[in-house]
Structure formats: C-alpha cells, structure tokens
Amino acid sequence: MRENGRNGAERDKQRHERDEYYMRLALREAEAAMAEGEVPVGAVIVQGDRLLAAAHNQREQLRDPTAHAEMIAITQAAAARNDWRLEGCTLYVTLEPCPMCAGAIVQARIARVVYGARDPKAGACESLYRLVNDPRLNHRAELRGGVLAEEAAELLRRFFRERR
Amino acid sequence: MRENGRNGAERDKQRHERDEYYMRLALREAEAAMAEGEVPVGAVIVQGDRLLAAAHNQREQLRDPTAHAEMIAITQAAAARNDWRLEGCTLYVTLEPCPMCAGAIVQARIARVVYGARDPKAGACESLYRLVNDPRLNHRAELRGGVLAEEAAELLRRFFRERR
C-alpha cells in the first residue's frame, strides 16, 4: 500500500512536471502572438511524447474569427495524424477555451485539456459553461485548469495595458 | 395604422421568402456533402443581397474535425470581406449549429442565424444550449429555426439509412 501510495505520488509529480513543460511551450506561442499584435493565447497538442501542433491566436493577421490558437492547433494535429479524431491527445492552452474552441475539443475527441488562466468572461470549460464534460454530448475530456495561470494572465494584462 | 400593419405583414412575407430562397442554396450545399459521402449539412452567408459564402461539411475529406459547413462558410465570408467581423451578415444552415459553430457565430458577430432542422443531440442554439443569445457573452444573434426543416431532416435521415 505504502509503495503504491509513493508510486502514485511520483506519477502525479511526473504528470505535473510534464504539464508545466508543455504549458511553457504554449506560453512561448502566446508570446509570439503578442509580438504579432494578437491577443496572446497559445496552444500545443501532444500525443504521448510527440508534439503534434503548436499554434497561437492569429485572428487579426488571418482576418478570420475562427483563428484562435486551439482551432489552428486542432487542424494542425489532425493533419499530422491524417485523421480528424484526436483520441489520446492532450491539448495545452494558456487561456480557458471559449465556446467555439471547447466545442471543437469535443468534436475532435481530445482526451485531456490543460489550461492556464481562467476566462470569467467567455470561458466554456468551467467559467460560463462546462462544455468539455457535458454528459449529453458524445465525448467528454478530462480537464485540468490553473497550470502556470499567473504567467498566462500576466501576458494578457500586459497586452491590454499596452493597447490602451 | 392599417397601412402599417399591412406593410409589416408584407415585409414579414418578403423576409420569409428570402429566408427560404437562401435556405434552398444551403440545402444544395448539403446535397453536395451527401454526394461526397459527408454528413449532409450546408451553409451560406449573406450580406444584404450579396452571397459571401457557400459551403458544406467536409470533415472526412479534409480530415479536419473543425470543417463543419458553418466554420468553412465563416472563414470564406471573412476572406470575402477582408475582415473577421461579420456584422450585418445572416448565416443560413440546414441543421441547428453545434457548440463549436454556435461559438464561432458569436466570435464572428453574425447578426442573424436561420437554421433548418433541430438537432436534439448536439444543437447549441435552442436544444442543449442557447449560445447565440447568451447575455453574458459579448455578442448575440437574432435566431430563426425551422426553415425548410423537413427537407434538411430528410437528407440526414437518408444519409444515415444508406450508411447502415
């Protein structure tokens, strides 16, 4: 029992380190968005140890309202796998997904979502809706929020401060 | 007063005829999806008398879980206008939008959504969620459902019957 407990704690620690590692990549994408004058949000998609996608918000540059970081990453990952089903994949994103992106996560059957900062105004994983684990929909994702949340929130605050 | 009432009824009639006209274009797109082995859903986007986009579901062909009819139409319309804001536009779609597409409608600030058949399993305009007119989000769209619903539903039934 004691051994199991110790192994469980070790596994949790490894998972948390892994989550922080990939969230740092997502934060790097958010910084790239910032440098391009876009709202700084970044996302990566991972399957096992394979990085399938890394993207950032490009709404202004692409003049496309659907060009959120998560949407671009999902399209990239599906292209990398040559399959629209992203079963077994984890999506890391610096900001809680909006309804569009949370809906896309369900459509893509992504297994796990890890996000950074909460979005009280439009978040659709926990804040306004719980779209990624609605038992009425045909897929549910495991969810973890708050990973490197302060770094993600600080980038957003800096962006909106500089814009004023 | 009587004149106003008569004009109001006339305007409603013209609007309904116009809705049916554009929904027939959306149905034609749904038929194109069907012919390509895709779940038959079609969408068009109109601004005044200008048709900005016409698209159908291409999830299988593009191997992209985000390639619903509405998403492709929104990206097309934004490209046609060279602006991600689709203010003043109406989106016609043969099936009630899912959470991803309803979320994209809000992101794109589409003024009006007209849909055909209801989707009790995943519809996010009236069935499971009311995403396009949630007062907490930063945009709301006017909504009309049930336009040529039977034609749209029959296409979907035929598709799933033939697949079995």
Short mmCIF file of C-alpha atoms in Angstrom, two decimals:
data_model
loop_
_atom_site.label_atom_id
_atom_site.label_comp_id
_atom_site.label_asym_id
_atom_site.label_seq_id
_atom_site.Cartn_x
_atom_site.Cartn_y
_atom_site.Cartn_z
CA MET A 1 0.00 0.00 0.00
CA ARG A 2 2.73 2.36 1.06
CA GLU A 3 4.64 1.58 -2.13
CA ASN A 4 1.52 2.21 -4.23
CA GLY A 5 0.93 5.50 -2.49
CA ARG A 6 4.51 6.51 -3.11
CA ASN A 7 4.34 5.48 -6.76
CA GLY A 8 1.04 7.31 -7.18
CA ALA A 9 2.56 10.48 -5.75
CA GLU A 10 5.58 10.04 -8.03
CA ARG A 11 3.34 9.61 -11.06
CA ASP A 12 1.36 12.73 -10.12
CA LYS A 13 4.59 14.68 -9.74
CA GLN A 14 5.82 13.50 -13.16
CA ARG A 15 2.49 14.39 -14.72
CA HIS A 16 2.56 17.87 -13.19
CA GLU A 17 6.11 18.44 -14.43
CA ARG A 18 5.07 17.26 -17.87
CA ASP A 19 2.04 19.59 -17.82
CA GLU A 20 4.29 22.53 -16.92
CA TYR A 21 6.76 21.60 -19.64
CA TYR A 22 4.13 21.67 -22.38
CA MET A 23 2.41 24.72 -20.92
CA ARG A 24 5.73 26.56 -21.27
CA LEU A 25 5.66 25.73 -24.98
CA ALA A 26 2.09 27.08 -25.16
CA LEU A 27 3.25 30.24 -23.35
CA ARG A 28 6.03 30.66 -25.91
CA GLU A 29 3.32 30.58 -28.61
CA ALA A 30 1.31 33.18 -26.67
CA GLU A 31 4.43 35.41 -26.64
CA ALA A 32 4.68 35.01 -30.42
CA ALA A 33 1.05 36.16 -30.72
CA MET A 34 1.86 39.18 -28.55
CA ALA A 35 4.83 40.09 -30.78
CA GLU A 36 2.47 40.00 -33.77
CA GLY A 37 -0.09 42.30 -32.11
CA GLU A 38 -2.55 39.47 -31.45
CA VAL A 39 -4.32 38.73 -28.16
CA PRO A 40 -1.64 36.50 -26.54
CA VAL A 41 -3.02 32.98 -26.35
CA GLY A 42 -1.03 29.88 -27.33
CA ALA A 43 -1.77 26.18 -27.62
CA VAL A 44 0.05 22.90 -28.24
CA ILE A 45 -1.25 19.37 -28.81
CA VAL A 46 0.68 16.32 -27.67
CA GLN A 47 0.19 12.61 -28.12
CA GLY A 48 2.44 10.62 -25.79
CA ASP A 49 5.82 12.29 -26.32
CA ARG A 50 5.01 13.53 -29.81
CA LEU A 51 4.33 17.23 -30.28
CA LEU A 52 1.64 17.31 -33.00
CA ALA A 53 0.85 21.02 -33.11
CA ALA A 54 1.93 24.41 -31.77
CA ALA A 55 -0.10 27.49 -32.66
CA HIS A 56 -1.14 30.91 -31.48
CA ASN A 57 -4.05 33.23 -31.98
CA GLN A 58 -3.95 34.76 -35.48
CA ARG A 59 -7.38 36.33 -35.76
CA GLU A 60 -6.16 39.74 -36.88
CA GLN A 61 -3.47 38.57 -39.29
CA LEU A 62 -5.64 35.95 -40.96
CA ARG A 63 -8.73 38.17 -40.64
CA ASP A 64 -10.55 35.01 -39.59
CA PRO A 65 -12.79 34.92 -36.49
CA THR A 66 -12.18 31.16 -36.17
CA ALA A 67 -8.37 31.52 -36.00
CA HIS A 68 -8.00 31.01 -32.24
CA ALA A 69 -4.87 29.17 -31.05
CA GLU A 70 -6.81 25.98 -30.20
CA MET A 71 -8.60 25.83 -33.58
CA ILE A 72 -5.37 26.18 -35.56
CA ALA A 73 -3.66 23.60 -33.32
CA ILE A 74 -6.54 21.12 -33.77
CA THR A 75 -6.44 21.47 -37.57
CA GLN A 76 -2.62 21.04 -37.49
CA ALA A 77 -2.77 17.97 -35.26
CA ALA A 78 -5.46 16.33 -37.40
CA ALA A 79 -3.27 16.96 -40.47
CA ALA A 80 -0.24 15.47 -38.67
CA ARG A 81 -2.23 12.34 -37.84
CA ASN A 82 -4.17 12.31 -41.11
CA ASP A 83 -7.31 11.70 -39.06
CA TRP A 84 -9.89 14.09 -37.64
CA ARG A 85 -10.16 12.04 -34.45
CA LEU A 86 -7.59 13.25 -31.92
CA GLU A 87 -8.24 10.43 -29.46
CA GLY A 88 -5.46 10.00 -26.90
CA CYS A 89 -4.22 13.58 -27.40
CA THR A 90 -3.77 16.32 -24.81
CA LEU A 91 -4.34 19.99 -25.64
CA TYR A 92 -2.46 22.63 -23.63
CA VAL A 93 -3.73 26.19 -23.88
CA THR A 94 -2.77 29.29 -21.91
CA LEU A 95 -6.37 30.55 -21.51
CA GLU A 96 -9.59 28.68 -20.71
CA PRO A 97 -11.20 27.85 -24.10
CA CYS A 98 -14.22 29.82 -25.35
CA PRO A 99 -17.43 28.03 -26.51
CA MET A 100 -16.13 27.67 -30.10
CA CYS A 101 -12.86 26.08 -29.01
CA ALA A 102 -14.45 23.94 -26.27
CA GLY A 103 -16.92 22.70 -28.91
CA ALA A 104 -14.03 21.90 -31.26
CA ILE A 105 -12.29 19.93 -28.48
CA VAL A 106 -15.44 17.78 -28.17
CA GLN A 107 -15.71 17.42 -31.98
CA ALA A 108 -12.07 16.30 -32.15
CA ARG A 109 -12.50 13.86 -29.24
CA ILE A 110 -9.43 15.20 -27.47
CA ALA A 111 -8.75 13.11 -24.34
CA ARG A 112 -7.42 15.77 -22.00
CA VAL A 113 -7.39 19.57 -21.79
CA VAL A 114 -4.94 21.52 -19.63
CA TYR A 115 -5.38 25.27 -19.45
CA GLY A 116 -3.65 28.17 -17.75
CA ALA A 117 -5.70 31.22 -16.76
CA ARG A 118 -9.44 31.18 -16.23
CA ASP A 119 -11.60 33.33 -18.51
CA PRO A 120 -14.54 34.58 -16.43
CA LYS A 121 -15.98 36.47 -19.45
CA ALA A 122 -16.08 33.71 -22.05
CA GLY A 123 -14.60 30.50 -20.61
CA ALA A 124 -16.61 27.45 -21.59
CA CYS A 125 -14.80 24.72 -19.61
CA GLU A 126 -15.65 25.90 -16.09
CA SER A 127 -16.50 29.61 -16.00
CA LEU A 128 -19.69 30.11 -18.09
CA TYR A 129 -20.24 26.59 -19.42
CA ARG A 130 -18.84 23.12 -18.84
CA LEU A 131 -18.84 22.10 -22.48
CA VAL A 132 -15.91 19.67 -22.43
CA ASN A 133 -17.56 17.35 -19.93
CA ASP A 134 -21.26 17.61 -20.69
CA PRO A 135 -22.69 14.06 -20.36
CA ARG A 136 -25.28 14.89 -23.06
CA LEU A 137 -22.62 15.34 -25.74
CA ASN A 138 -20.95 12.36 -27.43
CA HIS A 139 -17.50 12.98 -25.96
CA ARG A 140 -16.02 14.23 -22.71
CA ALA A 141 -12.45 15.35 -21.99
CA GLU A 142 -10.51 15.20 -18.75
CA LEU A 143 -9.81 18.73 -17.53
CA ARG A 144 -7.09 20.47 -15.55
CA GLY A 145 -7.02 24.25 -15.11
CA GLY A 146 -4.66 26.72 -13.46
CA VAL A 147 -1.31 25.46 -14.82
CA LEU A 148 1.12 28.43 -14.96
CA ALA A 149 -2.01 30.57 -14.79
CA GLU A 150 -0.18 33.63 -13.49
CA GLU A 151 2.26 33.75 -16.44
CA ALA A 152 -0.64 33.43 -18.90
CA ALA A 153 -2.73 36.08 -17.16
CA GLU A 154 0.21 38.48 -16.91
CA LEU A 155 0.79 38.28 -20.68
CA LEU A 156 -2.89 39.13 -21.30
CA ARG A 157 -2.82 42.00 -18.82
CA ARG A 158 0.32 43.40 -20.44
CA PHE A 159 -1.26 43.17 -23.90
CA PHE A 160 -4.42 45.04 -22.91
CA ARG A 161 -2.45 47.62 -20.89
CA GLU A 162 -0.21 48.41 -23.86
CA ARG A 163 -3.20 48.68 -26.17
CA ARG A 164 -4.94 51.37 -24.16
CA MET B 1 -52.27 52.11 -38.69
CA ARG B 2 -53.93 49.74 -41.10
CA GLU B 3 -51.33 50.60 -43.73
CA ASN B 4 -48.50 49.95 -41.28
CA GLY B 5 -49.98 46.59 -40.33
CA ARG B 6 -50.31 45.67 -43.98
CA ASN B 7 -46.75 46.81 -44.71
CA GLY B 8 -45.46 44.89 -41.70
CA ALA B 9 -47.14 41.70 -42.92
CA GLU B 10 -45.76 42.30 -46.40
CA ARG B 11 -42.26 42.77 -45.01
CA ASP B 12 -42.56 39.55 -42.99
CA LYS B 13 -43.72 37.69 -46.10
CA GLN B 14 -40.77 39.04 -48.12
CA ARG B 15 -38.40 38.11 -45.34
CA HIS B 16 -39.77 34.57 -45.16
CA GLU B 17 -39.48 34.17 -48.94
CA ARG B 18 -35.95 35.45 -48.76
CA ASP B 19 -35.13 33.02 -45.94
CA GLU B 20 -36.50 30.12 -47.98
CA TYR B 21 -34.54 31.24 -51.03
CA TYR B 22 -31.21 31.22 -49.19
CA MET B 23 -32.08 28.05 -47.28
CA ARG B 24 -32.54 26.34 -50.65
CA LEU B 25 -28.95 27.31 -51.52
CA ALA B 26 -27.83 25.85 -48.18
CA LEU B 27 -29.77 22.66 -48.96
CA ARG B 28 -27.99 22.45 -52.31
CA GLU B 29 -24.71 22.55 -50.40
CA ALA B 30 -25.97 19.79 -48.08
CA GLU B 31 -26.72 17.67 -51.16
CA ALA B 32 -23.16 18.26 -52.37
CA ALA B 33 -21.89 16.98 -48.99
CA MET B 34 -24.11 13.91 -49.34
CA ALA B 35 -22.70 13.18 -52.80
CA GLU B 36 -19.19 13.33 -51.30
CA GLY B 37 -20.05 10.88 -48.51
CA GLU B 38 -20.14 13.59 -45.85
CA VAL B 39 -22.89 14.16 -43.26
CA PRO B 40 -25.21 16.39 -45.33
CA VAL B 41 -25.16 19.85 -43.80
CA GLY B 42 -24.83 23.04 -45.84
CA ALA B 43 -24.48 26.74 -45.04
CA VAL B 44 -24.46 30.09 -46.82
CA ILE B 45 -23.69 33.60 -45.56
CA VAL B 46 -25.38 36.65 -47.00
CA GLN B 47 -24.92 40.36 -46.51
CA GLY B 48 -27.82 42.32 -47.99
CA ASP B 49 -28.13 40.78 -51.45
CA ARG B 50 -24.53 39.68 -51.61
CA LEU B 51 -23.79 35.97 -51.21
CA LEU B 52 -20.46 35.92 -49.35
CA ALA B 53 -20.03 32.20 -48.78
CA ALA B 54 -21.50 28.80 -49.61
CA ALA B 55 -20.02 25.68 -48.03
CA HIS B 56 -20.76 22.18 -46.84
CA ASN B 57 -19.45 19.78 -44.27
CA GLN B 58 -16.04 18.41 -45.32
CA ARG B 59 -14.84 16.74 -42.16
CA GLU B 60 -13.96 13.42 -43.77
CA GLN B 61 -12.37 14.79 -46.93
CA LEU B 62 -10.29 17.40 -45.16
CA ARG B 63 -9.72 15.07 -42.17
CA ASP B 64 -10.38 18.11 -40.03
CA PRO B 65 -12.79 18.00 -37.07
CA THR B 66 -13.36 21.76 -37.40
CA ALA B 67 -14.51 21.52 -41.05
CA HIS B 68 -18.24 21.89 -40.42
CA ALA B 69 -20.28 23.78 -43.05
CA GLU B 70 -20.70 26.86 -40.83
CA MET B 71 -16.97 27.10 -39.98
CA ILE B 72 -15.89 26.94 -43.61
CA ALA B 73 -18.58 29.48 -44.57
CA ILE B 74 -17.48 31.86 -41.80
CA THR B 75 -13.83 31.68 -42.89
CA GLN B 76 -14.90 32.25 -46.54
CA ALA B 77 -17.12 35.21 -45.69
CA ALA B 78 -14.40 36.85 -43.58
CA ALA B 79 -11.99 36.42 -46.51
CA ALA B 80 -14.57 37.94 -48.89
CA ARG B 81 -14.96 40.96 -46.63
CA ASN B 82 -11.30 41.06 -45.61
CA ASP B 83 -12.48 41.48 -42.02
CA TRP B 84 -13.12 38.94 -39.26
CA ARG B 85 -16.19 40.85 -38.11
CA LEU B 86 -19.25 39.63 -39.99
CA GLU B 87 -21.54 42.32 -38.60
CA GLY B 88 -24.74 42.73 -40.61
CA CYS B 89 -24.48 39.23 -42.09
CA THR B 90 -27.01 36.39 -41.96
CA LEU B 91 -25.92 32.74 -41.79
CA TYR B 92 -28.27 30.10 -43.19
CA VAL B 93 -27.59 26.50 -42.19
CA THR B 94 -29.63 23.36 -42.74
CA LEU B 95 -29.05 21.95 -39.21
CA GLU B 96 -29.05 23.68 -35.83
CA PRO B 97 -25.40 24.61 -35.11
CA CYS B 98 -23.34 22.58 -32.58
CA PRO B 99 -21.44 24.31 -29.73
CA MET B 100 -18.33 24.86 -31.89
CA CYS B 101 -20.29 26.53 -34.69
CA ALA B 102 -22.59 28.48 -32.37
CA GLY B 103 -19.45 29.75 -30.62
CA ALA B 104 -17.94 30.75 -33.97
CA ILE B 105 -21.14 32.66 -34.84
CA VAL B 106 -20.69 34.69 -31.64
CA GLN B 107 -16.95 35.20 -32.35
CA ALA B 108 -17.78 36.43 -35.85
CA ARG B 109 -20.54 38.75 -34.59
CA ILE B 110 -23.01 37.43 -37.16
CA ALA B 111 -26.26 39.41 -36.90
CA ARG B 112 -28.80 36.69 -37.70
CA VAL B 113 -28.87 32.90 -37.83
CA VAL B 114 -31.53 30.94 -39.73
CA TYR B 115 -31.46 27.17 -39.40
CA GLY B 116 -33.47 24.26 -40.77
CA ALA B 117 -33.80 21.10 -38.67
CA ARG B 118 -33.35 21.00 -34.93
CA ASP B 119 -30.52 18.88 -33.50
CA PRO B 120 -31.72 17.44 -30.19
CA LYS B 121 -28.37 15.64 -29.64
CA ALA B 122 -25.92 18.50 -30.11
CA GLY B 123 -27.80 21.68 -31.04
CA ALA B 124 -26.43 24.72 -29.24
CA CYS B 125 -28.90 27.42 -30.35
CA GLU B 126 -32.03 26.07 -28.68
CA SER B 127 -31.78 22.33 -27.97
CA LEU B 128 -28.94 21.82 -25.45
CA TYR B 129 -27.62 25.37 -25.13
CA ARG B 130 -28.65 28.86 -26.18
CA LEU B 131 -25.16 30.02 -27.07
CA VAL B 132 -26.06 32.55 -29.79
CA ASN B 133 -28.12 34.70 -27.45
CA ASP B 134 -26.42 34.35 -24.09
CA PRO B 135 -26.47 37.83 -22.48
CA ARG B 136 -23.17 37.04 -20.69
CA LEU B 137 -21.26 36.79 -23.98
CA ASN B 138 -20.15 39.88 -25.90
CA HIS B 139 -22.45 39.32 -28.88
CA ARG B 140 -25.93 38.00 -29.53
CA ALA B 141 -27.50 36.95 -32.84
CA GLU B 142 -31.16 37.04 -33.85
CA LEU B 143 -32.40 33.47 -34.36
CA ARG B 144 -34.98 31.75 -36.54
CA GLY B 145 -35.28 27.96 -36.68
CA GLY B 146 -37.39 25.50 -38.63
CA VAL B 147 -36.99 26.93 -42.17
CA LEU B 148 -37.38 24.04 -44.67
CA ALA B 149 -36.68 21.78 -41.70
CA GLU B 150 -38.31 18.73 -43.25
CA GLU B 151 -36.08 18.83 -46.37
CA ALA B 152 -32.97 19.16 -44.21
CA ALA B 153 -34.01 16.36 -41.84
CA GLU B 154 -34.93 14.05 -44.71
CA LEU B 155 -31.45 14.44 -46.24
CA LEU B 156 -29.87 13.50 -42.90
CA ARG B 157 -32.20 10.50 -42.43
CA ARG B 158 -31.39 9.28 -45.94
CA PHE B 159 -27.65 9.61 -45.30
CA PHE B 160 -27.72 7.61 -42.08
CA ARG B 161 -30.12 5.00 -43.57
CA GLU B 162 -27.77 4.42 -46.51
CA ARG B 163 -24.76 4.17 -44.23
CA ARG B 164 -26.16 1.34 -42.15
#
